[in-house]
Amino acid sequence: VAEVALPGQGVEAVLLPRRRALHRLRLGDGAFRVVTRAAAITVLVVLAGVILALVAGSMPALRAFGVGFLVGERWNPVTEQFGAIAPIYGTIVTSGIAMLIAVPVGLLIAMFLSELCPPVLRRPIGVAIELLAGIPSIIYGIWGLFVFAPFLQRTLQPALITAFGPIPGLSSLFAGPPYGIGMLTAGLILAVMVLPFITSISRDVFDAVPAVLKEAAYGLGCTTWEVMRYVVLPFARVGVVGGTMLGLGRALGETMAVTFVIGNAHRISSSILAPGTTISATIANEFTEAVGDLYTSSLIALGLILFVITFLVLAAARYLLLRLERRLGA
Amino acid sequence: VRPLTTLPAAAIIAAGAIAAAHALDISGAGATFPYPIYAKWADAYRKQTGNGLNYQSIGSGGGIKQIEARTVTFGASDMPLKAADLDKNALVQFPTVMGGVVPVVNLEGVAAGALVLDGATLAKIYLGAITAWDDPALKKLNPGAKLPSEPIAIVHRSDGSGTTFIFTNYLSKASADWESKVGNNTSVEWPAGIGAKGNEGVANNVAQTKGAIGYVEYAYAKQNKLTYTKLINKSGNSVAPTAEAFAAAAANADWLGTPGFSVLLTDQPGDQSWPIAGATFILIQKQPPDPAAASEALKFFSWAYAHGGEMAAALDYVPLPEGVVGAVEKMWANTIKDPSGKPLFAAPN
């Protein structure tokens, strides 16, 4: 450190306040580090606590049914026979339907907003989509039950049944009767619910693509589609996958809206128009009145399974991204 | 002048707050079905005595767990515990009010009370054995009615509930097939149909689907003017769901001969008895950890038995028969004691 002593003052006199200031800053920084680390560790502690509680709570059920719990279809509170495959199936099917619809639509909206939208419309559409994310799920559930399900019962479901009826294979996938509620309805509601996550995150990462890349592509004579497909999407893929995973996480765990429209039947049906159930819907429906250790424990074990499914999905997404990065040499 | 007039008011409020702080609060948790009437009783009781009741309607399962863990003064359950479970946790059980369950339908041209069903047929419908409204069994019960050849859409509760417990208990009594294949509980493995959340969910799904049948709490059906059906009771009479029909079922039940008063008012004898009724229950420790609070809780329920009947009827609950109340209070006096063995409740006579 180069010290410039002012005339008439010793070196010490200059250094002392400076050292004090530095010390103070170091203290402040240290405190900041401790606080942030504590906040991060809190998350780990809470997560560990949740896992421990879930595992401990589900032990009686897992001990009683073993692997049979994962593959059993029976869910009989009277004889205390519990198997989780129907809710697992329902969870995966409804989330699958939701992602099948929400990912393409969400990406198209994001592309429109970031590239093609007239500036006047950008803000209103963007705000509208963010508002969708702010609607409580119980509202989606009630709307689904009172408005959306009767609408589907009259329109989409009879149309699907007649359209796919003659086609072998697909006919059982869309077999009637049209109840209005069912796994398809739950999947559609979930699609609306996860759309904002996928759209707003994708739009943000699309907007972050350097303009110079896009302009270069346009300069080469690329169409808008080509720019989106070959420049913007590859550049933004990490963010897009991230947004999709966030949406999938929400779809897997969504409870209230699904409970209202899925029909809550512990059965695996080949038809997506049939009633089914999901893990979180089952827990929400039955936990309050569940009497008996095995029953309660089976519901907690369902929670553990959902936890594991969510973890696997996130891990798979990470792995996918990693492979993508490596292949593209990024 | 203004500030002066507010002074006495403020003083009264302050005095009230102090009185409230001194009053004893009873805590309870459990069943959701009786929550409206417990809340109403608690409100009236607080006005009269200054003592409050804090009741959390967290569900019967939660109520049972809380009283077993001794975290509340009393637990509440729609499904009575068996005598063995009561003994294991040193609990006593008594009923407070009754309600009923009513089948509701959505059939074009069929008015409330026009359709007649019996237990065996209802069980067959819910088993998925009778699938159309023009089934011979239904025609035989309703000779005059024009029944469409529509499929029957079955709606049941998806959430665990006392309503389902009473309903499936009735079906078990009416049909050996139901008893062996499904049984009865707050939620069961339904052989057919769709599940809807709460009375409102069932009512709404029935209203939306032509040819649907469901079951809801009597109070809910009455207040929303749903299309209920009549039922054939044990005596072979066709009865409509009314407060009198529930009272008749209660009057004919063998309360005193059943340990823990765990009478299920399904399929009871009596010409006028509605066959799907049930009481809701309170659980309390034989030797409560907080004797003062427990004694206060017993006072509250005794007061409710004596003065709460009209309030219960206004909310479409059915008060207990006199004789049952007397037996319950006698049981309190004999079994609920503080650590020194002194009874916490003195029977009125």
XYZ file of C-alpha atoms in Angstrom:
679
model
C 0.000 0.000 0.000
C 1.445 3.302 -1.021
C 1.128 5.713 1.824
C 1.109 9.413 1.200
C 1.742 11.202 4.446
C 0.251 14.612 4.675
C 2.617 17.262 5.842
C 2.715 17.538 9.620
C 1.153 14.140 10.280
C 2.737 10.808 11.094
C 2.124 7.721 9.008
C 0.332 6.129 11.961
C -2.136 8.956 12.220
C -3.230 8.329 8.663
C -3.220 4.552 8.865
C -5.146 4.135 12.093
C -8.557 5.407 10.975
C -8.081 3.596 7.717
C -7.379 0.327 9.500
C -10.381 0.863 11.684
C -12.550 1.425 8.661
C -11.194 -1.674 7.012
C -11.798 -3.664 10.178
C -15.360 -2.443 10.307
C -15.927 -3.385 6.696
C -14.408 -6.808 7.277
C -16.676 -7.325 10.290
C -19.690 -6.252 8.296
C -18.767 -8.555 5.461
C -18.217 -11.428 7.865
C -21.630 -10.893 9.431
C -23.170 -10.753 5.989
C -21.508 -14.037 5.079
C -22.726 -15.711 8.271
C -26.296 -14.483 7.788
C -26.539 -15.588 4.171
C -24.980 -18.949 4.983
C -27.435 -19.414 7.851
C -30.325 -18.657 5.506
C -29.074 -21.233 3.020
C -28.489 -23.834 5.726
C -32.015 -23.249 7.035
C -33.339 -24.548 3.734
C -31.243 -27.687 4.052
C -32.351 -28.234 7.638
C -36.013 -27.784 6.737
C -35.673 -30.134 3.780
C -33.921 -32.760 5.885
C -36.643 -32.394 8.494
C -39.352 -32.896 5.894
C -37.651 -35.993 4.506
C -37.147 -37.439 7.983
C -40.756 -36.771 8.955
C -42.048 -38.310 5.721
C -39.885 -41.406 6.028
C -40.685 -41.899 9.698
C -44.393 -41.328 9.092
C -44.597 -43.731 6.191
C -42.656 -46.560 7.861
C -45.744 -48.417 9.188
C -47.309 -48.492 5.715
C -44.094 -49.450 3.952
C -43.432 -52.168 6.502
C -46.963 -53.533 6.165
C -47.169 -53.525 2.362
C -43.548 -53.426 1.203
C -43.049 -52.957 -2.526
C -46.702 -53.913 -2.930
C -47.557 -50.393 -1.797
C -45.995 -48.973 -4.959
C -47.772 -51.293 -7.365
C -51.020 -52.135 -5.559
C -54.200 -50.693 -7.038
C -56.474 -51.297 -4.064
C -57.204 -48.402 -1.767
C -59.580 -49.740 0.832
C -59.808 -47.852 4.122
C -62.271 -50.428 5.488
C -59.980 -53.449 5.245
C -56.857 -51.230 5.456
C -55.476 -52.418 2.134
C -53.517 -49.629 0.494
C -51.694 -49.381 -2.813
C -50.437 -46.224 -4.471
C -50.399 -47.028 -8.169
C -53.744 -45.352 -9.019
C -52.791 -41.955 -7.556
C -49.274 -42.230 -9.012
C -50.766 -42.964 -12.429
C -53.245 -40.089 -12.123
C -50.519 -37.669 -11.063
C -48.310 -38.553 -14.017
C -51.130 -38.602 -16.589
C -52.652 -35.258 -15.555
C -49.241 -33.578 -15.397
C -48.366 -35.120 -18.751
C -51.523 -33.742 -20.368
C -50.812 -30.353 -18.812
C -47.236 -30.222 -20.121
C -48.259 -31.512 -23.557
C -50.493 -28.459 -23.914
C -48.773 -25.809 -21.831
C -45.217 -26.191 -23.202
C -46.009 -25.529 -26.895
C -48.622 -22.886 -26.158
C -46.407 -21.198 -23.574
C -43.432 -21.143 -25.955
C -45.572 -19.754 -28.776
C -46.874 -16.983 -26.515
C -43.330 -16.182 -25.390
C -42.100 -16.069 -28.989
C -44.959 -13.816 -29.986
C -44.334 -11.498 -27.064
C -40.594 -11.225 -27.552
C -40.398 -11.080 -31.353
C -43.683 -10.388 -33.100
C -45.953 -8.518 -30.748
C -46.773 -4.868 -31.496
C -45.335 -2.831 -28.595
C -48.822 -1.617 -27.600
C -49.944 -5.171 -26.844
C -46.775 -6.385 -25.141
C -47.491 -5.064 -21.676
C -51.222 -5.950 -21.517
C -50.611 -9.540 -22.642
C -47.600 -9.908 -20.358
C -49.514 -8.592 -17.363
C -52.511 -10.794 -18.169
C -50.314 -13.884 -18.142
C -48.699 -12.923 -14.862
C -52.169 -12.362 -13.403
C -53.053 -15.951 -14.332
C -50.234 -17.033 -12.041
C -51.686 -14.965 -9.211
C -55.110 -16.638 -9.179
C -55.443 -18.938 -6.149
C -55.835 -22.586 -7.082
C -59.155 -22.914 -5.240
C -60.581 -20.380 -7.710
C -59.379 -22.527 -10.600
C -61.032 -25.500 -8.900
C -64.392 -23.823 -8.443
C -64.308 -22.356 -11.917
C -63.386 -25.782 -13.255
C -66.252 -27.481 -11.467
C -68.971 -24.931 -12.141
C -68.034 -23.573 -15.557
C -65.316 -25.514 -17.341
C -66.460 -29.099 -16.615
C -70.084 -28.571 -17.770
C -68.730 -26.834 -20.876
C -66.453 -29.799 -21.672
C -69.305 -32.196 -20.962
C -71.414 -30.544 -23.631
C -68.734 -29.822 -26.227
C -65.239 -31.302 -26.241
C -65.899 -34.658 -24.590
C -68.803 -35.844 -26.823
C -66.796 -34.647 -29.836
C -63.736 -36.657 -28.738
C -65.837 -39.746 -28.071
C -67.456 -39.682 -31.519
C -64.263 -38.692 -33.322
C -62.082 -41.421 -31.821
C -64.799 -44.023 -31.329
C -64.158 -45.877 -34.618
C -60.352 -45.810 -34.315
C -59.009 -48.927 -32.608
C -56.565 -48.160 -29.812
C -57.571 -44.542 -29.503
C -61.217 -45.446 -28.876
C -60.440 -46.781 -25.400
C -58.330 -43.700 -24.647
C -61.369 -41.496 -25.250
C -64.125 -43.807 -24.061
C -67.238 -42.178 -22.588
C -69.498 -41.405 -20.798
C -68.760 -37.661 -20.746
C -68.907 -36.798 -17.049
C -67.410 -33.359 -17.571
C -64.927 -33.993 -14.817
C -62.121 -36.499 -15.163
C -58.402 -36.757 -15.847
C -58.542 -34.776 -19.102
C -60.347 -31.882 -17.404
C -57.800 -31.901 -14.588
C -54.973 -31.895 -17.141
C -56.508 -28.954 -19.018
C -56.949 -26.915 -15.826
C -53.358 -27.700 -14.875
C -52.239 -26.545 -18.322
C -53.842 -23.139 -17.709
C -52.233 -23.005 -14.270
C -48.680 -23.775 -15.383
C -48.851 -21.673 -18.551
C -47.739 -18.453 -16.804
C -44.570 -20.085 -15.424
C -43.484 -21.395 -18.794
C -44.465 -18.244 -20.674
C -42.952 -15.595 -18.452
C -39.662 -17.401 -17.886
C -39.332 -18.232 -21.593
C -40.128 -14.653 -22.551
C -37.478 -13.332 -20.180
C -34.793 -15.636 -21.561
C -35.837 -14.893 -25.150
C -35.514 -11.197 -24.395
C -32.033 -11.852 -23.032
C -30.785 -13.205 -26.379
C -28.301 -10.571 -27.683
C -29.908 -8.515 -30.403
C -26.761 -8.746 -32.487
C -27.220 -12.523 -32.913
C -30.762 -12.147 -34.120
C -29.906 -9.247 -36.398
C -27.069 -11.237 -37.921
C -29.459 -14.101 -38.659
C -32.041 -11.765 -40.157
C -29.210 -10.210 -42.177
C -28.440 -13.612 -43.645
C -32.022 -13.767 -44.841
C -33.509 -15.976 -42.127
C -37.266 -15.947 -41.631
C -38.675 -15.137 -38.184
C -39.352 -18.835 -37.650
C -35.781 -19.709 -38.565
C -34.404 -17.083 -36.219
C -36.560 -18.412 -33.399
C -35.776 -22.039 -34.155
C -32.029 -21.857 -34.827
C -30.866 -18.790 -32.884
C -33.193 -17.849 -30.045
C -34.298 -21.306 -28.855
C -30.800 -22.845 -28.701
C -29.488 -19.775 -26.911
C -32.333 -19.778 -24.394
C -32.734 -23.535 -23.931
C -31.500 -23.629 -20.336
C -34.067 -21.052 -19.294
C -36.838 -22.750 -21.268
C -36.127 -26.104 -19.645
C -35.983 -24.376 -16.271
C -39.372 -22.754 -16.784
C -40.836 -26.038 -17.973
C -39.546 -27.838 -14.894
C -40.981 -25.162 -12.626
C -44.328 -25.660 -14.355
C -44.075 -29.432 -14.105
C -43.285 -29.152 -10.411
C -46.409 -27.111 -9.904
C -48.518 -29.533 -11.969
C -47.292 -32.559 -10.007
C -48.064 -30.996 -6.656
C -51.234 -29.049 -7.421
C -54.004 -30.087 -5.077
C -57.134 -27.998 -4.754
C -57.925 -27.346 -8.406
C -57.344 -30.997 -9.285
C -59.465 -32.327 -6.427
C -62.446 -30.414 -7.697
C -62.360 -31.672 -11.260
C -60.648 -35.070 -11.363
C -63.510 -37.176 -9.990
C -61.440 -38.683 -7.165
C -61.783 -42.345 -8.061
C -59.046 -44.755 -6.949
C -58.988 -46.566 -10.255
C -56.762 -46.788 -13.291
C -58.852 -46.317 -16.404
C -57.638 -46.553 -19.955
C -59.820 -43.560 -20.857
C -58.564 -40.085 -20.014
C -62.198 -38.968 -19.795
C -62.719 -41.275 -16.813
C -62.379 -40.098 -13.234
C -59.059 -40.738 -11.517
C -57.129 -39.320 -8.628
C -53.718 -37.833 -7.896
C -51.397 -38.180 -4.939
C -51.989 -34.698 -3.593
C -55.760 -34.883 -4.177
C -55.946 -38.140 -2.225
C -54.012 -36.692 0.688
C -56.123 -33.528 0.760
C -59.366 -35.499 0.563
C -58.703 -38.147 3.116
C -56.162 -36.924 5.637
C -58.548 -34.989 7.879
C -60.853 -37.925 8.534
C -58.292 -40.720 8.368
C -58.535 -42.782 11.530
C -56.039 -45.522 12.279
C -52.256 -45.656 12.057
C -52.013 -47.622 8.838
C -54.387 -45.334 6.967
C -52.608 -42.155 8.072
C -49.240 -43.721 7.408
C -50.279 -44.748 3.894
C -51.278 -41.158 3.149
C -47.905 -39.926 4.407
C -46.208 -42.574 2.277
C -48.063 -41.117 -0.721
C -46.507 -37.775 0.195
C -43.082 -39.393 0.257
C -43.675 -40.870 -3.184
C -44.651 -37.468 -4.573
C -41.482 -36.059 -3.041
C -39.407 -38.743 -4.757
C -41.197 -38.220 -8.102
C -40.549 -34.481 -7.953
C -36.914 -35.106 -7.052
C -36.489 -37.553 -9.937
C -38.050 -35.093 -12.380
C -35.693 -32.326 -11.281
C -32.702 -34.651 -11.422
C -33.671 -35.823 -14.898
C -33.964 -32.221 -16.050
C -30.490 -31.422 -14.700
C -29.048 -34.461 -16.417
C -30.761 -33.556 -19.678
C -29.359 -30.029 -19.547
C -25.892 -31.315 -18.741
C -25.901 -33.659 -21.720
C -27.232 -30.918 -23.959
C -24.447 -28.580 -22.879
C -21.771 -31.210 -23.444
C -23.061 -32.189 -26.866
C -23.177 -28.590 -28.029
C -19.804 -27.920 -26.472
C -21.121 -24.923 -24.668
C -69.544 16.488 24.640
C -68.420 13.729 22.282
C -65.259 12.653 24.113
C -67.211 12.416 27.367
C -69.830 10.041 25.944
C -67.196 7.720 24.568
C -65.576 7.394 27.981
C -68.139 5.100 29.627
C -68.245 3.012 26.464
C -64.484 2.593 26.578
C -64.712 1.689 30.249
C -67.309 -0.970 29.495
C -65.206 -2.418 26.698
C -62.180 -2.489 28.973
C -64.181 -4.174 31.726
C -65.462 -6.692 29.220
C -61.959 -7.438 28.053
C -60.829 -8.033 31.632
C -63.804 -10.288 32.306
C -63.082 -12.234 29.129
C -59.468 -12.661 30.157
C -60.575 -14.123 33.457
C -63.137 -16.449 31.939
C -62.190 -20.024 31.223
C -61.806 -21.057 27.632
C -62.620 -24.619 26.656
C -60.733 -26.034 23.717
C -62.011 -28.733 21.419
C -61.143 -30.122 18.024
C -62.553 -32.572 15.545
C -65.481 -33.265 13.270
C -66.591 -30.708 10.704
C -70.223 -31.866 10.503
C -71.310 -30.432 13.904
C -69.137 -27.306 13.614
C -72.011 -24.887 12.790
C -74.056 -25.923 15.812
C -71.062 -26.003 18.200
C -70.176 -22.502 17.035
C -73.723 -21.294 17.592
C -73.962 -22.877 21.028
C -70.568 -21.455 21.972
C -71.676 -17.988 20.968
C -74.880 -18.153 23.004
C -73.041 -19.728 25.946
C -70.424 -16.989 25.990
C -73.140 -14.352 26.057
C -74.779 -16.033 29.048
C -71.804 -17.117 31.090
C -68.786 -15.273 29.740
C -67.033 -18.584 29.141
C -65.888 -19.276 25.619
C -65.403 -22.383 23.557
C -62.611 -22.630 21.042
C -63.567 -25.377 18.594
C -61.356 -26.230 15.634
C -63.140 -28.223 12.960
C -60.096 -30.123 11.746
C -61.874 -33.398 10.978
C -62.737 -36.441 13.087
C -59.355 -38.084 12.569
C -57.574 -34.999 13.845
C -59.974 -34.696 16.780
C -59.287 -38.268 17.874
C -55.520 -37.767 17.597
C -55.662 -34.512 19.563
C -57.647 -35.949 22.459
C -55.388 -39.000 22.570
C -52.410 -36.638 22.712
C -54.213 -34.698 25.472
C -53.755 -31.361 23.726
C -57.441 -30.398 23.840
C -60.182 -30.566 26.456
C -62.413 -32.609 24.200
C -62.255 -34.264 20.810
C -65.160 -34.642 18.409
C -65.818 -37.451 15.964
C -68.616 -38.344 13.587
C -67.627 -41.982 13.735
C -68.020 -43.430 17.233
C -64.946 -45.170 18.642
C -65.265 -48.807 19.618
C -65.422 -49.638 23.314
C -61.951 -51.217 23.158
C -60.407 -48.050 21.686
C -62.111 -45.948 24.339
C -60.751 -48.135 27.129
C -57.264 -48.185 25.660
C -56.996 -44.385 25.864
C -59.159 -43.991 28.987
C -61.740 -41.951 27.114
C -65.468 -41.608 27.448
C -67.762 -40.900 24.554
C -71.179 -39.307 24.306
C -73.429 -38.033 21.510
C -74.417 -34.374 21.182
C -76.755 -33.920 18.222
C -78.001 -35.968 15.312
C -78.290 -35.433 11.623
C -79.345 -37.437 8.654
C -78.191 -38.346 5.201
C -80.445 -38.016 2.195
C -80.129 -39.470 -1.322
C -80.550 -36.824 -4.028
C -81.207 -37.372 -7.723
C -81.306 -35.489 -11.000
C -84.030 -36.980 -13.156
C -86.142 -35.034 -15.581
C -89.741 -34.780 -14.418
C -89.014 -36.289 -11.006
C -89.783 -33.913 -8.145
C -88.423 -33.962 -4.599
C -89.880 -36.910 -2.689
C -91.411 -38.465 -5.803
C -88.909 -41.288 -6.185
C -88.914 -44.141 -3.694
C -85.835 -46.281 -3.008
C -84.973 -48.982 -0.551
C -81.671 -49.946 0.987
C -81.069 -53.025 -1.120
C -81.684 -51.130 -4.357
C -79.550 -48.193 -3.239
C -76.726 -50.617 -2.451
C -77.070 -52.260 -5.857
C -76.906 -48.862 -7.547
C -73.749 -47.913 -5.644
C -72.255 -51.341 -6.329
C -72.754 -50.707 -10.032
C -75.133 -53.662 -10.346
C -78.119 -51.521 -11.324
C -76.955 -49.246 -14.103
C -80.090 -47.732 -15.660
C -83.044 -45.858 -14.233
C -85.590 -48.144 -15.921
C -84.217 -51.211 -14.122
C -87.010 -53.590 -13.010
C -86.057 -53.130 -9.347
C -86.590 -49.382 -9.584
C -89.812 -49.809 -11.571
C -91.160 -52.141 -8.943
C -90.536 -49.548 -6.206
C -92.077 -46.773 -8.305
C -95.020 -48.304 -10.173
C -96.542 -44.967 -11.224
C -93.399 -43.080 -12.205
C -92.046 -42.666 -15.718
C -88.416 -43.675 -15.400
C -86.097 -42.890 -18.340
C -83.774 -45.491 -19.807
C -80.819 -43.266 -18.884
C -77.661 -44.633 -17.319
C -77.264 -43.906 -13.609
C -74.329 -41.602 -12.851
C -73.125 -42.307 -9.323
C -71.684 -39.504 -7.213
C -70.084 -40.046 -3.813
C -67.995 -37.986 -1.425
C -64.287 -37.916 -2.208
C -63.219 -36.531 1.148
C -63.425 -38.670 4.238
C -66.602 -37.707 6.084
C -69.104 -38.732 8.705
C -71.753 -38.474 6.018
C -70.082 -41.263 4.073
C -69.693 -43.277 7.264
C -73.431 -43.142 8.027
C -74.410 -43.756 4.417
C -72.139 -46.783 3.936
C -73.189 -48.104 7.325
C -76.777 -48.074 6.119
C -75.844 -49.808 2.868
C -73.936 -52.456 4.842
C -77.008 -53.153 6.949
C -79.283 -53.227 3.928
C -77.127 -55.413 1.708
C -74.902 -58.344 2.617
C -73.170 -57.857 -0.717
C -72.187 -54.297 0.177
C -71.064 -55.377 3.613
C -68.708 -58.023 2.229
C -67.445 -56.132 -0.830
C -67.177 -52.561 0.440
C -68.025 -52.193 4.125
C -68.369 -48.930 5.989
C -65.982 -46.157 6.963
C -65.477 -42.411 6.579
C -64.146 -43.240 3.124
C -64.408 -46.556 1.336
C -63.222 -48.238 -1.834
C -66.087 -47.214 -4.097
C -66.852 -49.827 -6.758
C -68.234 -47.220 -9.162
C -68.899 -43.543 -9.726
C -67.129 -40.248 -9.298
C -66.024 -38.589 -6.087
C -66.835 -34.982 -5.286
C -65.535 -32.869 -2.443
C -67.978 -31.911 0.265
C -71.759 -31.715 0.238
C -71.546 -28.831 -2.207
C -69.388 -30.853 -4.595
C -71.784 -33.804 -4.563
C -74.841 -31.567 -4.968
C -73.242 -29.711 -7.832
C -72.121 -32.834 -9.674
C -75.597 -34.302 -9.309
C -77.160 -31.074 -10.545
C -74.911 -31.044 -13.622
C -75.270 -34.652 -14.689
C -78.567 -35.989 -15.973
C -79.452 -39.284 -14.377
C -77.151 -38.680 -11.414
C -77.627 -39.891 -7.870
C -75.714 -38.725 -4.812
C -76.081 -38.407 -1.070
C -75.748 -35.310 1.113
C -76.322 -34.202 4.667
C -79.986 -33.572 5.448
C -79.389 -29.936 6.411
C -77.631 -29.273 3.128
C -80.372 -30.935 1.069
C -83.085 -29.024 2.885
C -81.453 -25.609 2.751
C -80.682 -25.973 -0.947
C -84.012 -27.557 -1.844
C -82.434 -30.547 -3.562
C -84.435 -33.344 -5.172
C -84.354 -35.904 -2.375
C -85.844 -39.381 -2.558
C -88.037 -41.235 -0.113
C -86.768 -44.434 1.460
C -88.458 -47.609 2.614
C -87.588 -48.101 6.282
C -87.253 -51.246 8.357
C -91.009 -51.366 8.997
C -91.653 -51.307 5.273
C -93.021 -47.761 5.209
C -91.997 -45.188 2.662
C -90.771 -42.134 4.604
C -89.548 -38.670 3.665
C -86.506 -37.110 5.371
C -87.853 -34.772 8.045
C -86.732 -33.772 11.523
C -89.566 -35.908 12.918
C -88.380 -38.955 10.990
C -84.864 -38.543 12.444
C -86.270 -38.083 15.934
C -88.322 -41.254 15.446
C -85.187 -43.173 14.474
C -83.413 -41.834 17.566
C -86.325 -42.617 19.868
C -86.388 -46.248 18.781
C -82.656 -46.887 19.080
C -81.145 -48.856 21.948
C -78.891 -46.108 23.341
C -78.489 -47.365 26.864
C -77.582 -50.905 25.895
C -74.672 -49.828 23.701
C -71.305 -49.094 25.340
C -70.031 -45.587 24.622
C -73.504 -44.658 23.303
C -72.038 -45.635 19.956
C -75.438 -46.188 18.412
C -75.630 -45.810 14.684
C -79.074 -44.631 13.763
C -79.179 -46.530 10.516
C -81.999 -48.899 9.659
C -83.686 -48.371 13.037
C -87.122 -49.839 13.792
C -90.225 -47.645 13.919
C -92.987 -46.811 11.471
C -91.804 -43.245 10.944
C -88.026 -43.727 11.236
C -85.787 -42.351 8.503
C -83.265 -45.118 7.919
C -80.051 -43.075 7.394
C -79.378 -41.003 10.492
C -76.540 -40.722 12.938
C -75.263 -38.831 15.930
C -71.989 -36.982 16.260
C -69.837 -37.686 19.286
C -67.619 -36.019 21.872
C -64.569 -37.696 23.394
C -63.199 -36.683 26.761
C -60.674 -38.186 29.172
C -61.877 -40.115 32.210
C -59.211 -38.346 34.216
C -58.637 -35.093 32.361
C -55.196 -33.460 32.681
C -56.938 -30.120 33.257
C -59.926 -30.888 35.509
C -61.130 -27.273 35.608
C -61.403 -27.041 31.825
C -63.015 -30.479 31.556
C -65.580 -29.581 34.195
C -66.324 -26.399 32.257
C -66.711 -28.406 29.033
C -69.215 -30.740 30.711
C -71.140 -27.714 31.988
C -71.212 -26.392 28.447
C -72.598 -29.599 26.974
C -75.109 -29.927 29.805
C -76.242 -26.386 29.052
C -76.451 -27.246 25.345
C -78.596 -30.309 26.075
C -80.941 -28.169 28.161
C -81.077 -25.006 26.076
C -79.594 -25.792 22.674
C -82.408 -27.810 21.114
C -84.061 -24.915 19.384
C -80.794 -23.603 17.991
C -80.009 -27.101 16.711
C -83.395 -27.413 15.034
C -82.929 -24.011 13.387
C -79.767 -25.373 11.752
C -81.547 -28.646 10.837
C -79.785 -30.778 13.402
C -81.895 -33.056 15.572
C -81.617 -32.842 19.388
C -81.086 -36.039 21.396
C -84.031 -37.758 23.090
C -84.525 -36.776 26.760
C -83.735 -40.202 28.130
C -80.386 -40.275 26.381
C -79.402 -36.901 27.844
C -80.166 -38.125 31.341
C -78.096 -41.262 30.815
C -75.172 -39.269 29.399
C -75.101 -36.906 32.375
C -75.299 -39.793 34.796
C -72.352 -41.393 33.021
C -70.371 -38.139 33.384
C -71.062 -38.027 37.104
C -69.982 -41.634 37.511
C -66.879 -41.835 35.351
C -65.199 -38.459 34.809
C -63.099 -37.594 37.828
C -60.232 -35.381 38.907
C -56.985 -36.948 40.206
C -58.361 -37.114 43.754
C -61.315 -39.152 42.524
C -63.865 -36.385 42.924
C -66.509 -36.326 40.152
C -66.193 -33.330 37.836
C -69.894 -33.164 37.138
C -72.811 -33.318 39.505
C -75.910 -34.811 37.923
C -78.830 -32.344 38.081
C -81.129 -34.423 40.277
